[in-house]
Amino acid sequence: MRKLIESTFVSLDGIIDDTRPSSASRAEPQHWGQPYWDTDHAGYAQKLMESGDAMLLGRVTYQGFAEAWSARAGDPGADVMNAMPKYVASRTLTETTWNATLIKGDVAEEVARLKEQPGKNILKWGTGELDRTLVQHGLVDEFHFWYFPVIVGAGKHLFEGAGFDTTHLKLADVNRFDSGIVVHVYVPK
């Protein structure tokens, strides 16, 4: 059975995304995280990408990633991401591009079916509304929380408004980078 691995950037104050109106000081992870992206970061991300052969994305992450990555070519990371099949959970999209398939029907059933197929891991980037369903149904096999040494001050918090019962996890691994990023890998207990 394939594993579903979720990977999320988190500030020290638990922020994963900025919910404030766009501005020059926008605090999304790609902005506050960039000063810390180094060879350790790139190597870990590449290793994670190579462990998978499909991606699961919510609508917001899908749209952001498709815009950011689809035009890139000639970079090993971008080429792997662009070629990888993507499965998108959305109640509002009616079509997809960027080698993506829209999940129709029951998301939990479809993700469980995808996990039963042969292949490598299924990678899920970002934490959002889709996680309610995934955590409630016990579908995430590993969480990779990338803690960045930055305090953002405001924005959407990790699992904010998730609405599920307390979920206990077991620390499986810790990876420290010279930049100050620490990746905690958790698995269900």
PDB file of C-alpha atoms in Angstrom:
ATOM      1  CA  MET A   1       0.000   0.000   0.000  1.00  0.00           C
ATOM      2  CA  ARG A   2       1.240   3.478  -0.891  1.00  0.00           C
ATOM      3  CA  LYS A   3       1.793   6.065   1.828  1.00  0.00           C
ATOM      4  CA  LEU A   4       0.228   9.511   1.818  1.00  0.00           C
ATOM      5  CA  ILE A   5       2.863  12.011   2.983  1.00  0.00           C
ATOM      6  CA  GLU A   6       1.901  15.570   3.859  1.00  0.00           C
ATOM      7  CA  SER A   7       4.584  18.268   3.800  1.00  0.00           C
ATOM      8  CA  THR A   8       3.948  21.748   5.205  1.00  0.00           C
ATOM      9  CA  PHE A   9       6.026  24.852   5.922  1.00  0.00           C
ATOM     10  CA  VAL A  10       5.297  26.324   9.382  1.00  0.00           C
ATOM     11  CA  SER A  11       6.593  29.463  11.109  1.00  0.00           C
ATOM     12  CA  LEU A  12       7.552  29.273  14.787  1.00  0.00           C
ATOM     13  CA  ASP A  13       4.225  30.899  15.679  1.00  0.00           C
ATOM     14  CA  GLY A  14       2.328  28.196  13.753  1.00  0.00           C
ATOM     15  CA  ILE A  15       1.508  30.228  10.638  1.00  0.00           C
ATOM     16  CA  ILE A  16       1.228  28.338   7.359  1.00  0.00           C
ATOM     17  CA  ASP A  17      -0.306  31.034   5.156  1.00  0.00           C
ATOM     18  CA  ASP A  18      -1.125  34.697   5.262  1.00  0.00           C
ATOM     19  CA  THR A  19      -4.822  35.556   5.270  1.00  0.00           C
ATOM     20  CA  ARG A  20      -4.226  39.320   5.122  1.00  0.00           C
ATOM     21  CA  PRO A  21      -4.798  41.226   1.869  1.00  0.00           C
ATOM     22  CA  SER A  22      -1.892  41.060  -0.545  1.00  0.00           C
ATOM     23  CA  SER A  23       0.862  43.592   0.051  1.00  0.00           C
ATOM     24  CA  ALA A  24       4.582  44.079  -0.464  1.00  0.00           C
ATOM     25  CA  SER A  25       5.193  42.354   2.877  1.00  0.00           C
ATOM     26  CA  ARG A  26       2.933  39.396   2.117  1.00  0.00           C
ATOM     27  CA  ALA A  27       3.751  36.607   4.553  1.00  0.00           C
ATOM     28  CA  GLU A  28       3.120  33.447   2.562  1.00  0.00           C
ATOM     29  CA  PRO A  29       5.653  30.644   3.066  1.00  0.00           C
ATOM     30  CA  GLN A  30       7.347  31.264  -0.276  1.00  0.00           C
ATOM     31  CA  HIS A  31       8.138  34.797   0.975  1.00  0.00           C
ATOM     32  CA  TRP A  32       9.087  34.244   4.607  1.00  0.00           C
ATOM     33  CA  GLY A  33      10.745  30.919   3.867  1.00  0.00           C
ATOM     34  CA  GLN A  34      13.054  31.905   1.025  1.00  0.00           C
ATOM     35  CA  PRO A  35      15.875  33.317   3.163  1.00  0.00           C
ATOM     36  CA  TYR A  36      16.257  29.830   4.669  1.00  0.00           C
ATOM     37  CA  TRP A  37      16.200  27.778   1.469  1.00  0.00           C
ATOM     38  CA  ASP A  38      19.645  26.296   1.014  1.00  0.00           C
ATOM     39  CA  THR A  39      21.249  23.073  -0.196  1.00  0.00           C
ATOM     40  CA  ASP A  40      19.903  21.166   2.850  1.00  0.00           C
ATOM     41  CA  HIS A  41      16.387  22.392   2.076  1.00  0.00           C
ATOM     42  CA  ALA A  42      16.725  21.567  -1.625  1.00  0.00           C
ATOM     43  CA  GLY A  43      18.177  18.121  -0.937  1.00  0.00           C
ATOM     44  CA  TYR A  44      15.435  17.183   1.511  1.00  0.00           C
ATOM     45  CA  ALA A  45      12.725  18.446  -0.851  1.00  0.00           C
ATOM     46  CA  GLN A  46      14.259  16.527  -3.775  1.00  0.00           C
ATOM     47  CA  LYS A  47      14.483  13.317  -1.732  1.00  0.00           C
ATOM     48  CA  LEU A  48      10.846  13.723  -0.729  1.00  0.00           C
ATOM     49  CA  MET A  49       9.819  14.328  -4.357  1.00  0.00           C
ATOM     50  CA  GLU A  50      11.730  11.248  -5.511  1.00  0.00           C
ATOM     51  CA  SER A  51       9.898   9.116  -2.927  1.00  0.00           C
ATOM     52  CA  GLY A  52       6.581   9.818  -4.653  1.00  0.00           C
ATOM     53  CA  ASP A  53       4.967   9.333  -8.009  1.00  0.00           C
ATOM     54  CA  ALA A  54       1.699  11.249  -7.513  1.00  0.00           C
ATOM     55  CA  MET A  55       0.485  14.386  -5.765  1.00  0.00           C
ATOM     56  CA  LEU A  56      -2.716  15.097  -3.868  1.00  0.00           C
ATOM     57  CA  LEU A  57      -3.637  18.774  -3.691  1.00  0.00           C
ATOM     58  CA  GLY A  58      -6.472  20.920  -2.425  1.00  0.00           C
ATOM     59  CA  ARG A  59      -7.788  23.596  -4.759  1.00  0.00           C
ATOM     60  CA  VAL A  60      -5.816  26.521  -3.304  1.00  0.00           C
ATOM     61  CA  THR A  61      -2.474  24.699  -3.328  1.00  0.00           C
ATOM     62  CA  TYR A  62      -3.179  23.248  -6.780  1.00  0.00           C
ATOM     63  CA  GLN A  63      -3.895  26.664  -8.284  1.00  0.00           C
ATOM     64  CA  GLY A  64      -0.823  28.243  -6.679  1.00  0.00           C
ATOM     65  CA  PHE A  65       1.474  25.380  -7.658  1.00  0.00           C
ATOM     66  CA  ALA A  66       0.120  25.158 -11.224  1.00  0.00           C
ATOM     67  CA  GLU A  67       0.785  28.858 -11.730  1.00  0.00           C
ATOM     68  CA  ALA A  68       4.255  28.716 -10.170  1.00  0.00           C
ATOM     69  CA  TRP A  69       5.586  25.437 -11.560  1.00  0.00           C
ATOM     70  CA  SER A  70       3.909  24.686 -14.905  1.00  0.00           C
ATOM     71  CA  ALA A  71       6.048  27.149 -16.885  1.00  0.00           C
ATOM     72  CA  ARG A  72       9.348  25.938 -15.402  1.00  0.00           C
ATOM     73  CA  ALA A  73      11.425  23.441 -17.341  1.00  0.00           C
ATOM     74  CA  GLY A  74      14.998  22.215 -17.332  1.00  0.00           C
ATOM     75  CA  ASP A  75      15.220  22.161 -13.529  1.00  0.00           C
ATOM     76  CA  PRO A  76      15.238  18.598 -12.146  1.00  0.00           C
ATOM     77  CA  GLY A  77      12.798  19.454  -9.332  1.00  0.00           C
ATOM     78  CA  ALA A  78      10.398  21.282 -11.616  1.00  0.00           C
ATOM     79  CA  ASP A  79      10.564  18.563 -14.271  1.00  0.00           C
ATOM     80  CA  VAL A  80       9.676  15.873 -11.703  1.00  0.00           C
ATOM     81  CA  MET A  81       6.827  17.946 -10.274  1.00  0.00           C
ATOM     82  CA  ASN A  82       5.428  18.862 -13.693  1.00  0.00           C
ATOM     83  CA  ALA A  83       5.481  15.252 -14.929  1.00  0.00           C
ATOM     84  CA  MET A  84       3.919  13.781 -11.808  1.00  0.00           C
ATOM     85  CA  PRO A  85       0.179  12.984 -11.972  1.00  0.00           C
ATOM     86  CA  LYS A  86      -1.853  15.199  -9.654  1.00  0.00           C
ATOM     87  CA  TYR A  87      -5.194  14.564  -7.962  1.00  0.00           C
ATOM     88  CA  VAL A  88      -7.135  17.665  -6.955  1.00  0.00           C
ATOM     89  CA  ALA A  89      -9.872  17.793  -4.327  1.00  0.00           C
ATOM     90  CA  SER A  90     -12.221  20.696  -4.989  1.00  0.00           C
ATOM     91  CA  ARG A  91     -15.915  21.441  -4.688  1.00  0.00           C
ATOM     92  CA  THR A  92     -15.662  24.422  -7.048  1.00  0.00           C
ATOM     93  CA  LEU A  93     -13.309  23.507  -9.913  1.00  0.00           C
ATOM     94  CA  THR A  94     -14.875  21.910 -12.972  1.00  0.00           C
ATOM     95  CA  GLU A  95     -11.669  21.264 -14.916  1.00  0.00           C
ATOM     96  CA  THR A  96      -7.950  20.990 -14.351  1.00  0.00           C
ATOM     97  CA  THR A  97      -4.714  21.328 -16.307  1.00  0.00           C
ATOM     98  CA  TRP A  98      -1.077  20.590 -15.413  1.00  0.00           C
ATOM     99  CA  ASN A  99      -1.383  16.793 -15.583  1.00  0.00           C
ATOM    100  CA  ALA A 100      -4.144  16.869 -12.953  1.00  0.00           C
ATOM    101  CA  THR A 101      -7.337  14.908 -12.402  1.00  0.00           C
ATOM    102  CA  LEU A 102     -10.252  16.333 -10.457  1.00  0.00           C
ATOM    103  CA  ILE A 103     -11.448  14.051  -7.651  1.00  0.00           C
ATOM    104  CA  LYS A 104     -15.174  13.554  -8.033  1.00  0.00           C
ATOM    105  CA  GLY A 105     -17.419  12.022  -5.416  1.00  0.00           C
ATOM    106  CA  ASP A 106     -16.281  11.035  -1.942  1.00  0.00           C
ATOM    107  CA  VAL A 107     -12.732  12.359  -1.380  1.00  0.00           C
ATOM    108  CA  ALA A 108     -11.928   9.901   1.434  1.00  0.00           C
ATOM    109  CA  GLU A 109     -12.986   6.917  -0.679  1.00  0.00           C
ATOM    110  CA  GLU A 110     -11.014   8.158  -3.693  1.00  0.00           C
ATOM    111  CA  VAL A 111      -7.848   8.812  -1.652  1.00  0.00           C
ATOM    112  CA  ALA A 112      -8.141   5.383  -0.003  1.00  0.00           C
ATOM    113  CA  ARG A 113      -8.472   3.866  -3.505  1.00  0.00           C
ATOM    114  CA  LEU A 114      -5.397   5.771  -4.729  1.00  0.00           C
ATOM    115  CA  LYS A 115      -3.394   4.504  -1.751  1.00  0.00           C
ATOM    116  CA  GLU A 116      -4.289   0.901  -2.661  1.00  0.00           C
ATOM    117  CA  GLN A 117      -2.881   1.235  -6.174  1.00  0.00           C
ATOM    118  CA  PRO A 118       0.686   0.096  -6.816  1.00  0.00           C
ATOM    119  CA  GLY A 119       3.319   2.783  -6.873  1.00  0.00           C
ATOM    120  CA  LYS A 120       5.418   5.080  -4.782  1.00  0.00           C
ATOM    121  CA  ASN A 121       4.197   7.533  -2.144  1.00  0.00           C
ATOM    122  CA  ILE A 122       1.479  10.106  -2.764  1.00  0.00           C
ATOM    123  CA  LEU A 123       2.713  13.566  -1.774  1.00  0.00           C
ATOM    124  CA  LYS A 124       0.480  16.290  -0.397  1.00  0.00           C
ATOM    125  CA  TRP A 125       1.887  19.796  -0.044  1.00  0.00           C
ATOM    126  CA  GLY A 126       0.291  22.333   2.267  1.00  0.00           C
ATOM    127  CA  THR A 127      -2.256  22.026   5.038  1.00  0.00           C
ATOM    128  CA  GLY A 128      -5.783  23.273   4.553  1.00  0.00           C
ATOM    129  CA  GLU A 129      -9.413  22.343   4.328  1.00  0.00           C
ATOM    130  CA  LEU A 130      -8.747  18.973   2.672  1.00  0.00           C
ATOM    131  CA  ASP A 131      -6.900  17.864   5.803  1.00  0.00           C
ATOM    132  CA  ARG A 132     -10.140  17.714   7.772  1.00  0.00           C
ATOM    133  CA  THR A 133     -11.233  14.777   5.670  1.00  0.00           C
ATOM    134  CA  LEU A 134      -7.804  13.139   5.476  1.00  0.00           C
ATOM    135  CA  VAL A 135      -7.166  13.244   9.239  1.00  0.00           C
ATOM    136  CA  GLN A 136     -10.737  12.248  10.166  1.00  0.00           C
ATOM    137  CA  HIS A 137     -10.412   9.149   7.990  1.00  0.00           C
ATOM    138  CA  GLY A 138      -6.865   8.279   9.065  1.00  0.00           C
ATOM    139  CA  LEU A 139      -5.487   8.645   5.549  1.00  0.00           C
ATOM    140  CA  VAL A 140      -2.242  10.557   6.256  1.00  0.00           C
ATOM    141  CA  ASP A 141       0.658   8.182   6.932  1.00  0.00           C
ATOM    142  CA  GLU A 142       3.348  10.816   7.588  1.00  0.00           C
ATOM    143  CA  PHE A 143       3.382  14.527   8.340  1.00  0.00           C
ATOM    144  CA  HIS A 144       6.542  16.472   7.474  1.00  0.00           C
ATOM    145  CA  PHE A 145       6.310  19.817   9.286  1.00  0.00           C
ATOM    146  CA  TRP A 146       9.109  22.156   8.199  1.00  0.00           C
ATOM    147  CA  TYR A 147       9.545  24.629  11.081  1.00  0.00           C
ATOM    148  CA  PHE A 148      11.226  27.834   9.932  1.00  0.00           C
ATOM    149  CA  PRO A 149      13.067  30.136  12.368  1.00  0.00           C
ATOM    150  CA  VAL A 150      10.734  33.060  11.713  1.00  0.00           C
ATOM    151  CA  ILE A 151       7.807  34.655  13.539  1.00  0.00           C
ATOM    152  CA  VAL A 152       5.203  35.857  11.046  1.00  0.00           C
ATOM    153  CA  GLY A 153       2.769  37.457  13.507  1.00  0.00           C
ATOM    154  CA  ALA A 154      -0.540  36.881  11.711  1.00  0.00           C
ATOM    155  CA  GLY A 155      -2.101  34.522   9.235  1.00  0.00           C
ATOM    156  CA  LYS A 156      -3.666  31.111   9.016  1.00  0.00           C
ATOM    157  CA  HIS A 157      -2.459  28.658  11.654  1.00  0.00           C
ATOM    158  CA  LEU A 158      -1.626  24.998  11.139  1.00  0.00           C
ATOM    159  CA  PHE A 159      -4.908  23.015  11.261  1.00  0.00           C
ATOM    160  CA  GLU A 160      -6.896  26.174  12.033  1.00  0.00           C
ATOM    161  CA  GLY A 161     -10.608  25.369  12.169  1.00  0.00           C
ATOM    162  CA  ALA A 162      -9.948  21.716  11.384  1.00  0.00           C
ATOM    163  CA  GLY A 163     -12.934  20.543  13.409  1.00  0.00           C
ATOM    164  CA  PHE A 164     -11.693  17.030  14.107  1.00  0.00           C
ATOM    165  CA  ASP A 165     -11.096  15.248  17.389  1.00  0.00           C
ATOM    166  CA  THR A 166      -7.723  15.272  19.102  1.00  0.00           C
ATOM    167  CA  THR A 167      -5.271  13.305  16.999  1.00  0.00           C
ATOM    168  CA  HIS A 168      -2.151  11.941  18.667  1.00  0.00           C
ATOM    169  CA  LEU A 169       0.997  11.498  16.613  1.00  0.00           C
ATOM    170  CA  LYS A 170       4.365   9.870  17.211  1.00  0.00           C
ATOM    171  CA  LEU A 171       7.618  11.648  16.379  1.00  0.00           C
ATOM    172  CA  ALA A 172       9.369   9.440  13.818  1.00  0.00           C
ATOM    173  CA  ASP A 173      12.311  11.589  12.729  1.00  0.00           C
ATOM    174  CA  VAL A 174      13.904  15.031  13.065  1.00  0.00           C
ATOM    175  CA  ASN A 175      16.037  16.701  10.390  1.00  0.00           C
ATOM    176  CA  ARG A 176      18.016  19.861  11.220  1.00  0.00           C
ATOM    177  CA  PHE A 177      19.405  22.186   8.571  1.00  0.00           C
ATOM    178  CA  ASP A 178      22.193  24.741   9.010  1.00  0.00           C
ATOM    179  CA  SER A 179      19.711  27.474   8.011  1.00  0.00           C
ATOM    180  CA  GLY A 180      17.697  26.816  11.165  1.00  0.00           C
ATOM    181  CA  ILE A 181      14.881  24.839   9.532  1.00  0.00           C
ATOM    182  CA  VAL A 182      13.904  21.769  11.534  1.00  0.00           C
ATOM    183  CA  VAL A 183      11.691  19.137   9.887  1.00  0.00           C
ATOM    184  CA  HIS A 184       9.661  17.041  12.307  1.00  0.00           C
ATOM    185  CA  VAL A 185       8.274  13.842  10.813  1.00  0.00           C
ATOM    186  CA  TYR A 186       5.226  12.462  12.619  1.00  0.00           C
ATOM    187  CA  VAL A 187       3.227   9.279  12.067  1.00  0.00           C
ATOM    188  CA  PRO A 188      -0.138   8.237  13.534  1.00  0.00           C
ATOM    189  CA  LYS A 189       0.072   6.507  16.917  1.00  0.00           C
TER     190      LYS A 189
END
